[in-house]
mmCIF file of C-alpha atoms in Angstrom:
data_model
loop_
_atom_site.group_PDB
_atom_site.id
_atom_site.type_symbol
_atom_site.label_atom_id
_atom_site.label_comp_id
_atom_site.label_asym_id
_atom_site.label_seq_id
_atom_site.Cartn_x
_atom_site.Cartn_y
_atom_site.Cartn_z
ATOM 1 C CA MET A 115 21.481 -10.150 47.464
ATOM 2 C CA THR A 116 18.693 -9.181 50.211
ATOM 3 C CA ILE A 117 17.084 -5.989 49.343
ATOM 4 C CA LYS A 118 16.309 -4.581 52.889
ATOM 5 C CA SER A 119 13.085 -3.897 54.177
ATOM 6 C CA HIS A 120 11.672 -1.048 56.375
ATOM 7 C CA PRO A 121 8.563 -2.014 57.622
ATOM 8 C CA ASN A 122 7.817 1.052 60.008
ATOM 9 C CA LYS A 123 7.780 2.905 56.755
ATOM 10 C CA LYS A 124 4.044 1.775 55.559
ATOM 11 C CA ASN A 125 3.155 1.940 58.869
ATOM 12 C CA CYS A 126 4.182 6.250 59.574
ATOM 13 C CA LEU A 127 2.660 7.693 56.373
ATOM 14 C CA VAL A 128 0.996 10.643 57.129
ATOM 15 C CA VAL A 129 -1.875 12.858 56.095
ATOM 16 C CA ASN A 130 -2.474 16.542 56.758
ATOM 17 C CA THR A 131 -4.683 16.934 59.060
ATOM 18 C CA THR A 132 -7.068 19.732 57.175
ATOM 19 C CA THR A 133 -10.355 16.637 55.527
ATOM 20 C CA ALA A 134 -9.318 15.092 58.996
ATOM 21 C CA LYS A 135 -10.670 18.064 61.528
ATOM 22 C CA THR A 136 -13.326 18.796 58.835
ATOM 23 C CA LEU A 137 -14.541 15.393 59.387
ATOM 24 C CA ILE A 138 -14.806 15.882 62.884
ATOM 25 C CA THR A 139 -16.879 18.200 63.644
ATOM 26 C CA TYR A 140 -19.041 16.909 60.627
ATOM 27 C CA LEU A 141 -19.305 14.047 62.770
ATOM 28 C CA SER A 142 -19.866 15.754 65.585
ATOM 29 C CA ARG A 143 -22.217 17.861 64.258
ATOM 30 C CA LYS A 144 -24.396 14.431 63.092
ATOM 31 C CA GLY A 145 -24.626 13.141 66.928
ATOM 32 C CA LEU A 146 -21.058 11.753 67.442
ATOM 33 C CA ASP A 147 -19.701 13.416 69.757
ATOM 34 C CA SER A 148 -16.111 13.803 70.112
ATOM 35 C CA SER A 149 -15.477 11.169 72.347
ATOM 36 C CA SER A 150 -16.757 8.474 70.585
ATOM 37 C CA ILE A 151 -14.692 8.573 68.208
ATOM 38 C CA GLN A 152 -11.437 9.271 69.867
ATOM 39 C CA LYS A 153 -12.008 5.962 70.868
ATOM 40 C CA HIS A 154 -13.556 3.526 68.121
ATOM 41 C CA LEU A 155 -10.013 5.877 66.518
ATOM 42 C CA ASN A 156 -7.888 4.941 69.280
ATOM 43 C CA PHE A 157 -6.156 7.420 68.948
ATOM 44 C CA GLU A 158 -5.809 11.717 71.188
ATOM 45 C CA LEU A 159 -7.831 13.946 68.717
ATOM 46 C CA SER A 160 -5.929 16.770 70.878
ATOM 47 C CA ALA A 161 -2.441 16.265 68.643
ATOM 48 C CA LEU A 162 -3.828 17.344 65.220
ATOM 49 C CA ASP A 163 -4.812 20.921 67.842
ATOM 50 C CA SER A 164 -0.901 21.368 65.944
ATOM 51 C CA PRO A 165 -0.854 24.144 62.644
ATOM 52 C CA ASP A 166 1.690 21.479 61.300
ATOM 53 C CA SER A 167 0.818 18.320 63.055
ATOM 54 C CA ASN A 168 -0.104 15.003 60.765
ATOM 55 C CA LEU A 169 -2.256 12.339 60.580
ATOM 56 C CA PRO A 170 -1.238 8.642 60.270
ATOM 57 C CA LEU A 171 -2.586 7.366 57.017
ATOM 58 C CA VAL A 172 -4.611 4.172 58.851
ATOM 59 C CA ILE A 173 -6.132 6.396 60.942
ATOM 60 C CA TYR A 174 -7.336 8.984 58.774
ATOM 61 C CA LYS A 175 -8.271 6.114 56.425
ATOM 62 C CA ALA A 176 -10.507 4.518 58.946
ATOM 63 C CA LEU A 177 -12.186 7.563 60.669
ATOM 64 C CA TRP A 178 -13.378 7.848 56.676
ATOM 65 C CA ARG A 179 -14.856 4.570 57.193
ATOM 66 C CA LEU A 180 -16.101 4.947 60.497
ATOM 67 C CA ALA A 181 -17.735 8.721 58.834
ATOM 68 C CA VAL A 182 -19.288 6.234 56.040
ATOM 69 C CA GLN A 183 -20.225 3.875 57.853
ATOM 70 C CA HIS A 184 -21.900 6.306 60.727
ATOM 71 C CA THR A 185 -24.073 8.809 57.748
ATOM 72 C CA LYS A 186 -24.600 5.630 56.012
ATOM 73 C CA ASP A 187 -23.874 7.575 52.976
ATOM 74 C CA PRO A 188 -21.118 6.051 50.576
ATOM 75 C CA ASN A 189 -20.657 9.342 48.488
ATOM 76 C CA LEU A 190 -19.618 11.831 51.824
ATOM 77 C CA GLY A 191 -16.420 12.350 50.427
ATOM 78 C CA LEU A 192 -18.146 14.231 47.089
ATOM 79 C CA ARG A 193 -21.200 15.499 49.192
ATOM 80 C CA LEU A 194 -18.422 17.488 51.521
ATOM 81 C CA ALA A 195 -16.691 18.890 48.682
ATOM 82 C CA ILE A 196 -19.632 20.198 46.768
ATOM 83 C CA LYS A 197 -20.501 22.651 49.302
ATOM 84 C CA PRO A 198 -17.188 22.738 51.986
ATOM 85 C CA TYR A 199 -18.523 22.151 55.241
ATOM 86 C CA ASN A 200 -15.842 25.100 55.891
ATOM 87 C CA ASN A 201 -12.820 26.866 54.261
ATOM 88 C CA GLU A 202 -10.295 25.786 56.036
ATOM 89 C CA MET A 203 -7.783 25.193 53.028
ATOM 90 C CA SER A 204 -4.567 23.196 53.748
ATOM 91 C CA LEU A 205 -0.623 25.480 53.533
ATOM 92 C CA VAL A 206 -0.849 23.921 49.626
ATOM 93 C CA SER A 207 -3.399 25.330 48.806
ATOM 94 C CA HIS A 208 -2.737 28.761 49.714
ATOM 95 C CA VAL A 209 0.583 28.162 48.003
ATOM 96 C CA PHE A 210 -1.472 27.022 44.936
ATOM 97 C CA PHE A 211 -4.492 29.658 44.559
ATOM 98 C CA ASN A 212 -1.621 32.398 45.024
ATOM 99 C CA SER A 213 0.365 31.391 42.358
ATOM 100 C CA GLN A 214 0.554 33.108 39.396
ATOM 101 C CA ASN A 215 -1.570 31.261 36.951
ATOM 102 C CA LEU A 216 -2.828 27.216 36.794
ATOM 103 C CA ARG A 217 -0.023 25.850 35.250
ATOM 104 C CA GLU A 218 2.490 26.912 38.437
ATOM 105 C CA GLY A 219 -0.450 27.043 41.036
ATOM 106 C CA LEU A 220 -0.292 22.922 39.825
ATOM 107 C CA LYS A 221 3.467 22.800 39.831
ATOM 108 C CA GLN A 222 3.513 23.814 43.088
ATOM 109 C CA TYR A 223 0.997 21.912 44.491
ATOM 110 C CA ILE A 224 2.302 18.545 42.800
ATOM 111 C CA ARG A 225 5.759 19.056 44.500
ATOM 112 C CA TYR A 226 4.362 19.694 48.278
ATOM 113 C CA TYR A 227 1.111 17.025 47.724
ATOM 114 C CA ALA A 228 3.645 15.016 50.135
ATOM 115 C CA LEU A 229 2.497 16.591 51.858
ATOM 116 C CA ILE A 230 -0.919 16.324 51.594
ATOM 117 C CA ASN A 231 -0.987 12.847 51.310
ATOM 118 C CA GLU A 232 2.006 10.817 51.444
ATOM 119 C CA SER A 233 0.783 7.946 49.625
ATOM 120 C CA ILE A 234 0.194 9.515 46.808
ATOM 121 C CA SER A 235 1.332 11.316 43.825
ATOM 122 C CA VAL A 236 0.294 13.739 41.161
ATOM 123 C CA GLN A 237 1.368 14.680 38.136
ATOM 124 C CA LEU A 238 0.844 17.078 35.006
ATOM 125 C CA ASN A 239 1.129 15.776 31.331
ATOM 126 C CA ILE A 240 -0.162 17.429 27.828
ATOM 127 C CA ILE A 241 -1.367 14.572 25.831
ATOM 128 C CA SER A 242 -3.132 16.097 22.482
ATOM 129 C CA GLY A 243 -3.968 19.386 23.958
ATOM 130 C CA LYS A 244 -5.347 17.957 27.212
ATOM 131 C CA ALA A 245 -3.883 18.460 30.691
ATOM 132 C CA ILE A 246 -4.772 16.121 32.183
ATOM 133 C CA VAL A 247 -4.246 16.236 36.096
ATOM 134 C CA SER A 248 -3.775 11.811 37.251
ATOM 135 C CA TYR A 249 -3.756 11.136 40.845
ATOM 136 C CA HIS A 250 -1.553 7.979 41.531
ATOM 137 C CA CYS A 251 -1.755 5.800 45.006
ATOM 138 C CA ASN A 252 1.962 3.975 45.231
ATOM 139 C CA ASP A 253 0.389 0.649 46.795
ATOM 140 C CA PRO A 254 -2.721 -0.084 46.334
ATOM 141 C CA SER A 255 -3.773 -0.587 50.278
ATOM 142 C CA ASP A 256 -3.438 2.993 50.484
ATOM 143 C CA TYR A 257 -6.329 3.784 48.677
ATOM 144 C CA CYS A 258 -9.296 5.739 49.979
ATOM 145 C CA GLU A 259 -12.312 6.489 46.851
ATOM 146 C CA GLN A 260 -13.469 9.005 49.752
ATOM 147 C CA ASP A 261 -10.377 10.719 50.045
ATOM 148 C CA ILE A 262 -9.752 10.397 46.626
ATOM 149 C CA GLU A 263 -13.365 12.390 45.457
ATOM 150 C CA HIS A 264 -13.360 14.597 48.434
ATOM 151 C CA SER A 265 -9.890 15.366 46.473
ATOM 152 C CA LEU A 266 -10.740 15.592 43.074
ATOM 153 C CA ALA A 267 -14.467 17.595 44.503
ATOM 154 C CA LEU A 268 -12.884 20.236 46.535
ATOM 155 C CA SER A 269 -10.069 20.785 43.670
ATOM 156 C CA VAL A 270 -13.117 22.298 41.571
ATOM 157 C CA THR A 271 -15.386 23.693 43.899
ATOM 158 C CA ARG A 272 -12.553 25.339 44.426
ATOM 159 C CA ILE A 273 -11.441 26.323 41.789
ATOM 160 C CA LYS A 274 -14.354 27.452 40.768
ATOM 161 C CA GLU A 275 -15.083 29.667 43.491
ATOM 162 C CA HIS A 276 -11.596 31.363 43.694
ATOM 163 C CA ILE A 277 -10.501 31.560 40.424
ATOM 164 C CA SER A 278 -13.508 31.156 37.229
ATOM 165 C CA LYS A 279 -16.618 29.022 37.308
ATOM 166 C CA ASN A 280 -15.497 29.200 33.370
ATOM 167 C CA ILE A 281 -12.411 26.843 33.409
ATOM 168 C CA SER A 282 -14.690 23.429 33.237
ATOM 169 C CA LEU A 283 -13.113 20.152 32.587
ATOM 170 C CA ASP A 284 -13.379 17.189 29.429
ATOM 171 C CA GLU A 285 -13.298 14.572 31.996
ATOM 172 C CA VAL A 286 -12.802 13.333 35.588
ATOM 173 C CA HIS A 287 -11.726 9.284 36.005
ATOM 174 C CA PHE A 288 -11.727 6.978 39.566
ATOM 175 C CA GLU A 289 -9.280 3.967 39.865
ATOM 176 C CA HIS A 290 -12.172 2.621 42.051
ATOM 177 C CA SER A 291 -16.251 1.908 41.223
ATOM 178 C CA CYS A 292 -19.458 3.667 41.102
ATOM 179 C CA HIS A 293 -21.758 4.767 43.635
ATOM 180 C CA ASP A 294 -24.113 8.031 42.220
ATOM 181 C CA LEU A 295 -22.952 7.859 38.192
ATOM 182 C CA LYS A 296 -26.011 10.787 38.062
ATOM 183 C CA LEU A 297 -25.320 12.152 40.891
ATOM 184 C CA TYR A 298 -21.342 12.467 40.049
ATOM 185 C CA GLU A 299 -22.088 14.001 36.228
ATOM 186 C CA GLU A 300 -24.378 16.455 37.946
ATOM 187 C CA PHE A 301 -21.058 18.237 39.997
ATOM 188 C CA PHE A 302 -18.256 18.004 37.349
ATOM 189 C CA ALA A 303 -20.633 18.582 34.011
ATOM 190 C CA CYS A 304 -19.247 16.431 32.668
ATOM 191 C CA PRO A 305 -18.589 12.045 31.714
ATOM 192 C CA VAL A 306 -16.932 10.452 34.373
ATOM 193 C CA TYR A 307 -15.419 7.402 34.180
ATOM 194 C CA PHE A 308 -15.116 4.582 36.846
ATOM 195 C CA ASN A 309 -12.664 1.807 37.127
ATOM 196 C CA GLN A 310 -9.660 3.251 35.749
ATOM 197 C CA LYS A 311 -6.023 3.201 35.933
ATOM 198 C CA TYR A 312 -5.814 6.654 37.933
ATOM 199 C CA SER A 313 -8.059 8.993 38.782
ATOM 200 C CA ALA A 314 -7.721 11.786 37.201
ATOM 201 C CA LEU A 315 -8.787 16.042 35.854
ATOM 202 C CA ILE A 316 -8.912 16.016 32.468
ATOM 203 C CA PHE A 317 -8.966 19.426 30.633
ATOM 204 C CA LYS A 318 -7.708 21.598 28.206
ATOM 205 C CA GLU A 319 -4.458 22.683 28.114
ATOM 206 C CA LYS A 320 -5.033 26.112 27.211
ATOM 207 C CA PHE A 321 -7.159 26.921 30.845
ATOM 208 C CA LEU A 322 -3.089 26.100 32.069
ATOM 209 C CA ASP A 323 -2.323 29.354 31.655
ATOM 210 C CA TYR A 324 -5.223 31.581 33.176
ATOM 211 C CA THR A 325 -3.850 34.387 35.668
ATOM 212 C CA PHE A 326 -5.011 34.209 38.732
ATOM 213 C CA PRO A 327 -7.630 37.278 39.897
ATOM 214 C CA LYS A 328 -6.746 37.041 43.615
ATOM 215 C CA LYS A 329 -2.785 36.373 44.802
ATOM 216 C CA SER A 330 -0.295 37.837 47.534
ATOM 217 C CA THR A 331 3.354 37.519 46.047
ATOM 218 C CA HIS A 332 4.726 37.980 49.028
ATOM 219 C CA LEU A 333 2.258 35.519 51.011
ATOM 220 C CA PHE A 334 3.354 32.726 48.265
ATOM 221 C CA HIS A 335 7.861 33.437 48.793
ATOM 222 C CA PHE A 336 6.562 33.424 53.246
ATOM 223 C CA LEU A 337 4.765 30.112 52.084
ATOM 224 C CA THR A 338 6.854 27.818 49.642
ATOM 225 C CA ASN A 339 9.287 28.278 52.509
ATOM 226 C CA HIS A 340 7.847 27.162 54.764
ATOM 227 C CA LEU A 341 6.961 24.287 52.541
ATOM 228 C CA GLU A 342 10.690 23.806 51.710
ATOM 229 C CA LEU A 343 11.290 22.952 55.574
ATOM 230 C CA LEU A 344 8.677 20.437 55.828
ATOM 231 C CA LEU A 345 9.172 18.757 52.626
ATOM 232 C CA SER A 346 13.129 19.080 53.137
ATOM 233 C CA LYS A 347 11.527 16.621 57.088
ATOM 234 C CA ILE A 348 10.240 13.839 54.631
ATOM 235 C CA LYS A 349 13.319 13.804 52.844
ATOM 236 C CA LYS A 350 14.842 12.768 56.281
ATOM 237 C CA ASN A 351 13.032 10.506 56.761
ATOM 238 C CA GLU A 352 12.912 8.604 53.321
ATOM 239 C CA SER A 353 15.864 6.174 53.430
ATOM 240 C CA LEU A 354 17.658 6.174 49.723
ATOM 241 C CA SER A 355 16.218 3.201 48.538
ATOM 242 C CA GLN A 356 12.891 4.581 48.966
ATOM 243 C CA GLN A 357 13.064 8.214 47.631
ATOM 244 C CA VAL A 358 14.509 5.511 44.148
ATOM 245 C CA THR A 359 11.574 3.356 44.181
ATOM 246 C CA ARG A 360 9.441 6.799 44.711
ATOM 247 C CA LEU A 361 11.081 7.815 41.693
ATOM 248 C CA ILE A 362 10.819 5.243 39.661
ATOM 249 C CA GLU A 363 7.354 4.287 40.408
ATOM 250 C CA LYS A 364 6.559 7.578 39.232
ATOM 251 C CA SER A 365 8.322 7.606 35.769
ATOM 252 C CA LEU A 366 7.742 3.817 35.216
ATOM 253 C CA SER A 367 4.970 4.206 32.328
ATOM 254 C CA SER A 368 7.043 7.234 30.744
ATOM 255 C CA GLY A 369 10.427 5.132 30.348
ATOM 256 C CA ASN A 370 12.362 7.347 31.861
ATOM 257 C CA PHE A 371 13.742 5.488 34.644
ATOM 258 C CA ASP A 372 16.493 4.796 34.291
ATOM 259 C CA ALA A 373 19.789 5.323 36.958
ATOM 260 C CA GLU A 374 21.001 8.718 34.805
ATOM 261 C CA ASN A 375 17.577 10.370 34.663
ATOM 262 C CA ILE A 376 17.319 9.501 38.771
ATOM 263 C CA ALA A 377 20.483 9.952 39.729
ATOM 264 C CA CYS A 378 20.343 13.659 38.295
ATOM 265 C CA SER A 379 16.855 14.231 40.034
ATOM 266 C CA LEU A 380 18.183 13.867 43.567
ATOM 267 C CA HIS A 381 21.177 15.654 42.812
ATOM 268 C CA MET A 382 23.957 13.105 42.463
ATOM 269 C CA SER A 383 25.908 11.238 39.994
ATOM 270 C CA ARG A 384 25.149 6.979 38.806
ATOM 271 C CA HIS A 385 27.686 6.752 40.518
ATOM 272 C CA THR A 386 27.555 8.029 43.643
ATOM 273 C CA LEU A 387 23.684 6.471 43.529
ATOM 274 C CA TYR A 388 24.855 2.746 42.936
ATOM 275 C CA ARG A 389 27.536 3.791 46.152
ATOM 276 C CA LYS A 390 25.142 4.789 49.003
ATOM 277 C CA LEU A 391 22.625 2.058 47.303
ATOM 278 C CA LYS A 392 24.852 -0.749 47.948
ATOM 279 C CA THR A 393 25.736 0.831 51.511
ATOM 280 C CA GLU A 394 21.665 -0.723 52.033
ATOM 281 C CA GLY A 395 21.991 -3.474 50.624
ATOM 282 C CA VAL A 396 19.557 -2.739 47.322
ATOM 283 C CA SER A 397 21.117 -2.265 43.921
ATOM 284 C CA PHE A 398 19.146 0.054 41.346
ATOM 285 C CA HIS A 399 18.410 -3.293 38.859
ATOM 286 C CA GLU A 400 16.377 -4.491 42.282
ATOM 287 C CA LEU A 401 14.283 -1.818 43.101
ATOM 288 C CA VAL A 402 13.118 -1.589 39.416
ATOM 289 C CA ASP A 403 12.150 -5.156 39.218
ATOM 290 C CA LYS A 404 10.647 -5.117 42.467
ATOM 291 C CA VAL A 405 8.613 -1.276 41.293
ATOM 292 C CA ARG A 406 7.836 -4.060 37.705
ATOM 293 C CA LYS A 407 6.552 -6.626 39.773
ATOM 294 C CA ASN A 408 4.562 -4.960 42.582
ATOM 295 C CA LYS A 409 2.671 -3.390 39.308
ATOM 296 C CA ALA A 410 2.434 -6.313 36.821
ATOM 297 C CA LEU A 411 1.018 -7.946 39.966
ATOM 298 C CA GLU A 412 -1.604 -5.176 40.699
ATOM 299 C CA LEU A 413 -2.701 -4.678 37.604
ATOM 300 C CA ILE A 414 -3.323 -8.346 36.112
ATOM 301 C CA LYS A 415 -4.863 -8.336 39.364
ATOM 302 C CA LYS A 416 -7.363 -5.555 38.254
ATOM 303 C CA ASN A 417 -7.729 -7.169 35.367
ATOM 304 C CA GLN A 418 -8.458 -3.705 32.926
ATOM 305 C CA HIS A 419 -6.124 -3.866 30.532
ATOM 306 C CA ALA A 420 -4.417 -6.380 27.540
ATOM 307 C CA LEU A 421 -0.755 -7.293 28.470
ATOM 308 C CA SER A 422 0.356 -5.487 25.790
ATOM 309 C CA GLU A 423 -0.862 -2.398 28.057
ATOM 310 C CA ILE A 424 0.946 -3.806 30.802
ATOM 311 C CA ALA A 425 3.856 -4.175 28.884
ATOM 312 C CA PHE A 426 3.884 -0.731 27.964
ATOM 313 C CA LEU A 427 2.378 0.437 31.957
ATOM 314 C CA LEU A 428 5.877 -1.108 32.877
ATOM 315 C CA GLY A 429 8.633 0.624 30.366
ATOM 316 C CA PHE A 430 8.739 -2.688 28.357
ATOM 317 C CA ALA A 431 9.769 -2.321 24.886
ATOM 318 C CA GLU A 432 7.981 -4.874 23.558
ATOM 319 C CA LEU A 433 5.341 -7.751 25.468
ATOM 320 C CA SER A 434 7.711 -10.888 25.220
ATOM 321 C CA SER A 435 10.543 -8.664 27.711
ATOM 322 C CA PHE A 436 7.632 -8.038 30.041
ATOM 323 C CA SER A 437 7.047 -11.635 29.131
ATOM 324 C CA ARG A 438 10.312 -13.198 29.941
ATOM 325 C CA ALA A 439 10.079 -11.072 33.276
ATOM 326 C CA PHE A 440 7.807 -11.991 34.943
ATOM 327 C CA LYS A 441 8.307 -15.748 34.716
ATOM 328 C CA LYS A 442 11.120 -15.359 36.599
ATOM 329 C CA TRP A 443 9.299 -13.144 39.979
ATOM 330 C CA THR A 444 6.966 -15.742 39.341
ATOM 331 C CA GLY A 445 7.996 -18.634 37.448
ATOM 332 C CA SER A 446 4.553 -18.676 35.608
ATOM 333 C CA SER A 447 4.197 -16.535 31.998
ATOM 334 C CA PRO A 448 1.559 -13.780 32.662
ATOM 335 C CA VAL A 449 -1.072 -16.557 30.639
ATOM 336 C CA ASN A 450 -0.434 -18.772 32.991
ATOM 337 C CA PHE A 451 -0.912 -16.534 35.213
ATOM 338 C CA ILE A 452 -4.289 -15.080 34.843
ATOM 339 C CA LYS A 453 -5.592 -17.998 34.007
ATOM 340 C CA LYS A 454 -4.985 -19.328 37.512
ATOM 341 C CA GLN A 455 -6.614 -16.226 38.967
ATOM 342 C CA PRO A 456 -10.151 -16.651 40.123
#
């Protein structure tokens, strides 16, 4: 059975326009007028005027590239967050800061992050007394290092401004390589590690119960109702196989990606899940296989993990099981495949 592709989905990924508007204003102040930006991007900037407007991810990444090229500053994402260029916040950020505490705020932030950037999922894990807020880009080609630096740094800036300066970090991780380690460690005030398996903010679990000093219950409920409507529109535009693939990707390393758990997350029975996927020309097993294969190739090409670690990250109980699956996917064992890499 062949998995039906959705060639337009990737090109339709969108991001919230808040940061894009900041970049456009900043570039204008740096001598690059709106008409020049518009011509370079081949995109009508007036489309960003609506409060609920979105920007195609490919245009957003092109805008960051233009900004770095024009300013000749590879650390631009971080610098714009150290001292925010404007005080505009997305609706998701407003919900975060009107939550009861940091734990509840992160819960809402994670739920609605697709409205900020459809290419990234966010997770919160508690390990050995540490809270790990990690950012996972499902397709490496969608990764934008300036955006992720800006997102993590701006989160820290906003928390210190609007909640408390006493909430500190233990570590910060980034997937990409370093530009200026001293700059990052001075800003985050903690060790910063690059070339990691995901980008993350890591801090003590006790901070999750920190109560927010200023919050509006009325505004919180008003905004979450609006965000639920926006989120439902995204889900309507996503096929079931795409939803299942996204859930498998998020749950891969935890091992909670069996059909029963995925079906439960989608509020349907396993039988219904199988039946609906069949109408799309794909099986649940094929989707799991496809996600594992893509992730395996990505991790091996990054060359940052031992094969036993990769097997674990893909949800395999044993290295031998991963090796058999990899040979089925590629016709080569993982060891031989690595030897052939340039």
